[in-house]
Coordinates of C-alpha atoms in Angstrom, one line a residue:
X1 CA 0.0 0.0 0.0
X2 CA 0.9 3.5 -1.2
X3 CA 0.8 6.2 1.3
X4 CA 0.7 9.2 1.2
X5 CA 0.9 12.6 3.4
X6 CA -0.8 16.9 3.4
X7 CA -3.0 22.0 0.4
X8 CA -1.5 20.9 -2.8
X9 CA 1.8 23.2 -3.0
X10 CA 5.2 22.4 -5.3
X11 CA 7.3 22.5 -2.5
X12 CA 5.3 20.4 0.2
X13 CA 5.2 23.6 2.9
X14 CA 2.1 24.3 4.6
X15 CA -0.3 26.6 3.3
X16 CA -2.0 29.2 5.4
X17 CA -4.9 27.9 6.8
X18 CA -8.6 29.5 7.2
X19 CA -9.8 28.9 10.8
X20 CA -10.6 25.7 12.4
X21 CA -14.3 24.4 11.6
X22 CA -16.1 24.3 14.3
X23 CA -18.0 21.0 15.3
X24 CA -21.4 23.0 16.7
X25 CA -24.1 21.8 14.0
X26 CA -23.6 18.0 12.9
X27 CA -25.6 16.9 10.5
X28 CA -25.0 14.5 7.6
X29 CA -22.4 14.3 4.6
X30 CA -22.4 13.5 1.1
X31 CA -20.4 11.2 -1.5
X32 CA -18.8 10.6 -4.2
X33 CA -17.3 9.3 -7.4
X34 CA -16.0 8.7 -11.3
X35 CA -16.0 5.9 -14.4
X36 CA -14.8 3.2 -16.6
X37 CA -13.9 4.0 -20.1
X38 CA -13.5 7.8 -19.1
X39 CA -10.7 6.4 -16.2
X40 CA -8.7 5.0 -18.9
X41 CA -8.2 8.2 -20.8
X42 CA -7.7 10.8 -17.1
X43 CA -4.0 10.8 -16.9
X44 CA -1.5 8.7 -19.5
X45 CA 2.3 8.5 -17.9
X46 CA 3.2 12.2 -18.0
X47 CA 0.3 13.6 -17.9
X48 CA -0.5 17.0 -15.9
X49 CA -2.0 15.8 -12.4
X50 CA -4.4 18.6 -13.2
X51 CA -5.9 16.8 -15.5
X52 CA -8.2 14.5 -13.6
X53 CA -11.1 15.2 -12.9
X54 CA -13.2 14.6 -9.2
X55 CA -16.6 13.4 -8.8
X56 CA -18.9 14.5 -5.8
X57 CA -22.1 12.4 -6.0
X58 CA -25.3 13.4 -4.7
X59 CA -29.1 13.3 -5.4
X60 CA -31.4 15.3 -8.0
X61 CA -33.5 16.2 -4.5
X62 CA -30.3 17.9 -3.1
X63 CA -29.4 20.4 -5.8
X64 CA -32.0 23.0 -5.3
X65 CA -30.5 23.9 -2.0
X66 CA -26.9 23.2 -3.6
X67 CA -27.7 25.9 -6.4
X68 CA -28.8 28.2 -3.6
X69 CA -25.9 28.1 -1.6
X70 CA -24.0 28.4 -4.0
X71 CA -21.0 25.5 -2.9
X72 CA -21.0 22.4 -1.3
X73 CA -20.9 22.0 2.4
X74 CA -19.0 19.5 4.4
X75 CA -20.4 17.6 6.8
X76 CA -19.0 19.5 9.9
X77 CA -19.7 23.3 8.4
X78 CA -21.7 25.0 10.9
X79 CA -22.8 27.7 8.1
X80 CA -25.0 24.1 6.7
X81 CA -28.1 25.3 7.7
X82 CA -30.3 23.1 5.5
X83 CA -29.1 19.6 5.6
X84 CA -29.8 17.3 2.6
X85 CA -33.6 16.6 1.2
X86 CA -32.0 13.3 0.1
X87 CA -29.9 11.8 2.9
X88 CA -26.8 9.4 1.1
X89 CA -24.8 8.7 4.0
X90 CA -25.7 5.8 6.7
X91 CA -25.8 7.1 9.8
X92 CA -22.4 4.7 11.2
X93 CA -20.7 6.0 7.7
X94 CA -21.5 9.6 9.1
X95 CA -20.1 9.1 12.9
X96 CA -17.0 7.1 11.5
X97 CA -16.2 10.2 9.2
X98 CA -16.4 12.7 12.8
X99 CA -14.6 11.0 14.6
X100 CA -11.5 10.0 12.0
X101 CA -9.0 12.4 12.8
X102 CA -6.8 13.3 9.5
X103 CA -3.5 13.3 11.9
X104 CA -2.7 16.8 11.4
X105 CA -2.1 19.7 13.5
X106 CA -5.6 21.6 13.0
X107 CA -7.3 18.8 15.0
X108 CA -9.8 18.3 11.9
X109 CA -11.1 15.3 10.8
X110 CA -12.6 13.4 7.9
X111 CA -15.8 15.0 7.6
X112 CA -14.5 18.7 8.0
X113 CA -14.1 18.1 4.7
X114 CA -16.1 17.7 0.9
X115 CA -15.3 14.2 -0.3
X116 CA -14.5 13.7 -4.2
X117 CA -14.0 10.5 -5.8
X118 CA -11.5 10.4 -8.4
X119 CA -13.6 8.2 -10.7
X120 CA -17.4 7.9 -11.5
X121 CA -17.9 4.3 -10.3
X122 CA -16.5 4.8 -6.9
X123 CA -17.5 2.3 -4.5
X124 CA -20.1 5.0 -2.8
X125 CA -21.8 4.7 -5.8
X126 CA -21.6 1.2 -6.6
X127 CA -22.9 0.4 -3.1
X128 CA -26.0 2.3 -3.7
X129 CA -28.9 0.3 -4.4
X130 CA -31.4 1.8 -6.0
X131 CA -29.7 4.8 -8.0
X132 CA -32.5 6.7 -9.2
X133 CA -31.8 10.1 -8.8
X134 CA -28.1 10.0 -8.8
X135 CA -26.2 12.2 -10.0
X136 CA -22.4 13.1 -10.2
X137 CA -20.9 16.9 -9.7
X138 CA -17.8 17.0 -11.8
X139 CA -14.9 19.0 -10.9
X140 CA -11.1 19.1 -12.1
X141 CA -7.8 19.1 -10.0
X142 CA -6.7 21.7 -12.0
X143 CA -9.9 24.0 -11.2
X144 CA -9.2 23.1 -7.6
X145 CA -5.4 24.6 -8.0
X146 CA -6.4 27.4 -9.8
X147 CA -8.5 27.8 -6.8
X148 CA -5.9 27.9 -4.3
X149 CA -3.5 29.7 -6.8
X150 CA -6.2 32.6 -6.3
X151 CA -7.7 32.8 -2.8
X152 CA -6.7 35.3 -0.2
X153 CA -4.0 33.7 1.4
X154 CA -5.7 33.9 4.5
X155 CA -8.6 31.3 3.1
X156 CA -6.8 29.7 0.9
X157 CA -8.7 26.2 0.8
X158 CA -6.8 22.8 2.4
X159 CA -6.6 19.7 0.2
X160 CA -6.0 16.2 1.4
X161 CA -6.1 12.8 -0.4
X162 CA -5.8 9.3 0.2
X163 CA -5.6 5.9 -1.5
X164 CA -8.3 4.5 0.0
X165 CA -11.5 5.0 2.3
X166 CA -10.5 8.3 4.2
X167 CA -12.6 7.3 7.2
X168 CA -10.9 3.4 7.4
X169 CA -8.0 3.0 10.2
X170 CA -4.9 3.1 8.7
X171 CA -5.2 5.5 6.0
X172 CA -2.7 8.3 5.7
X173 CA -3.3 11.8 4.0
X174 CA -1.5 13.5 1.1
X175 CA -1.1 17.0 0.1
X176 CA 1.7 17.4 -2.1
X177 CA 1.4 17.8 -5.9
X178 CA 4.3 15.7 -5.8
X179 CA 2.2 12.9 -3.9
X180 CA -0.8 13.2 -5.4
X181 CA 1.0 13.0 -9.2
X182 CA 2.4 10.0 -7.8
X183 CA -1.3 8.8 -7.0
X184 CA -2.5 9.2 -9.9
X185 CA -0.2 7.6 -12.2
X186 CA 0.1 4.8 -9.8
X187 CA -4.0 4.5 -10.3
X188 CA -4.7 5.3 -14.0
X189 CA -1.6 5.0 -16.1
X190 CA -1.7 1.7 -18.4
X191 CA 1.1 -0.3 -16.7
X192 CA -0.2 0.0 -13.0
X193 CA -4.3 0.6 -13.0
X194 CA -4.8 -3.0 -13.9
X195 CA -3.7 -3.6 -10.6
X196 CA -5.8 -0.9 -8.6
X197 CA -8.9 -0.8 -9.7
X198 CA -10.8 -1.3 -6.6
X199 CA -7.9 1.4 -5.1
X200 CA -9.0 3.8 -7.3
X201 CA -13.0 3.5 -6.8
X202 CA -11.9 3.9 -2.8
X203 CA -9.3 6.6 -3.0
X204 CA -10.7 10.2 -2.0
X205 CA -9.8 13.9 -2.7
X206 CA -11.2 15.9 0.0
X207 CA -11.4 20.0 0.3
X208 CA -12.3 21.7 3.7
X209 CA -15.3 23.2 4.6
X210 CA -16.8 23.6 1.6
X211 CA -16.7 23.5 -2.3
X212 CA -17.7 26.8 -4.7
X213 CA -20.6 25.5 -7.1
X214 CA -18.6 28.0 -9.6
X215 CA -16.2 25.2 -9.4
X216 CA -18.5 22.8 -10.9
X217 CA -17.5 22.4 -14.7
X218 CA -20.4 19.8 -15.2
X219 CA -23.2 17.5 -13.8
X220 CA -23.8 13.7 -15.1
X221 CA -26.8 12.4 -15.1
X222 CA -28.0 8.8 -15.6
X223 CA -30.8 9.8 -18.5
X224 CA -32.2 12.5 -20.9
X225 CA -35.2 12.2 -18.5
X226 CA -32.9 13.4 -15.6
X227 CA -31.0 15.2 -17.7
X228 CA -34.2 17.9 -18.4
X229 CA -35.0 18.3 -14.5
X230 CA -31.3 19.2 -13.7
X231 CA -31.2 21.5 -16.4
X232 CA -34.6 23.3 -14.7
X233 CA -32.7 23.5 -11.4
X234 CA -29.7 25.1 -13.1
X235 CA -32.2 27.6 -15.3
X236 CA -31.9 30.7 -13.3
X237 CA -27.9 30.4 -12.8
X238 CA -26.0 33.4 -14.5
X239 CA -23.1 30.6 -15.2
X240 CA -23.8 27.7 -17.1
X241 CA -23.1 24.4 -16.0
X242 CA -23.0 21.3 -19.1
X243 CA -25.3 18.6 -18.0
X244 CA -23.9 15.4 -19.5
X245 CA -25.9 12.0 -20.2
X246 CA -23.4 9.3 -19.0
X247 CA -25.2 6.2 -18.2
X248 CA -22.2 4.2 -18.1
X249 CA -21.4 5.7 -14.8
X250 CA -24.9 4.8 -13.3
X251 CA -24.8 1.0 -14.2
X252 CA -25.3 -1.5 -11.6
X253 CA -22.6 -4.0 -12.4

């Protein structure tokens, strides 16, 4: 096993943090994911680690209040006023996720943070049974780095990642670019993702606090049917966001 170890800077030193979340309001998380032919193609050997793209998976029912917050919230935020009309998470996946600490010096832990798959078929999604509704935020390492590349540096936003279930005993937390390139290849490059296929539908890529819905480069949906009531929910943003038909991502086997 691969490990891995803390915002995503060249030279591995610690990035100015934004204060710690406070744990006040608990109330539930969501997950995540990413897919099969598309995995293939996210990063060839030398390949720009900005290049992959992350997966947040969540229900049709939640993106009305998503749109109107504009971001994603984690788990812990107290600003999350209105949890979830569609409710993901079991309850023993949401306590493991509070109490996992990440093992670094801000105390925080697991579900301070917005979970991201780094495929479509993560194995959130694929133990979700039924999947109606689904539907899959898609976001890009790159946006996330342009993201921290422009923040005030007193908010600029913490990025960890691990090769496997963040809230399982035992796994570590990156936050190098180095590291995470390292991830990546080892994951999805021809001669090794063979290998790590059920790795990469557990690994995570998690940003504190919350995650800016201007982030969002597109939403995948299961159907054309879906497809249309996303597209109603997204009618009234100034910013468009594509709403892609990618069944393949939804399947059940």
């Amino acid at each position: 096993m691969v490990h891995f170890i803390d915002p995503l800077e060249e030279n591995a030193a610690p990035a100015p943090r934004s204060s710690p979340i406070r744990r006040s309001r608990i109330g539930t998380r969501e997950v995540l994911s990413r897919g099969s032919r598309e995995v293939r193609r996210a990063v060839e050997p030398g390949a720009q680690v900005g290049e992959q793209q992350i997966f947040h998976l969540t229900h049709e029912g939640n993106l009305a209040s998503i749109v109107a917050e504009k971001q994603l919230f984690a788990d812990t935020n107290p600003d999350w006023e209105e949890r979830p009309a569609v409710d993901l998470a079991a309850e023993a996946t949401r306590l493991a996720r509070r109490a996992r600490h990440t093992g670094h010096h801000d105390d925080s832990v697991v579900a301070d943070f917005v979970p991201f798959s780094l495929r479509p078929d993560s194995r959130q999604l694929r133990g979700l049974v039924p999947r109606a509704g689904l539907v899959l935020l898609v976001s890009s390492i790159a946006s996330v780095l342009d993201w921290q590349t422009t923040a005030h540096p007193a908010h600029t936003p913490k990025m960890l990642f691990t090769n496997m279930d963040a809230a399982v005993p035992g796994a570590e937390f990156g936050r190098t670019r180095e590291q995470l390139a390292s991830l990546v290849r080892m994951l999805f490059s021809p001669a090794t993702a063979p290998a790590h296929v059920e790795e990469s539908r557990a690994a995570e890529f998690l940003v504190q606090g919350f995650f800016p819905l201007r982030r969002v480069l597109s939403i995948g949906v299961p159907s054309e049917e879906a497809a249309t009531r996303v597209r109603a929910v997204l009618a009234d943003r100034s910013a468009t966001i594509d709403v892609l038909v990618r069944p393949e991502w939804f399947r059940a086997d």
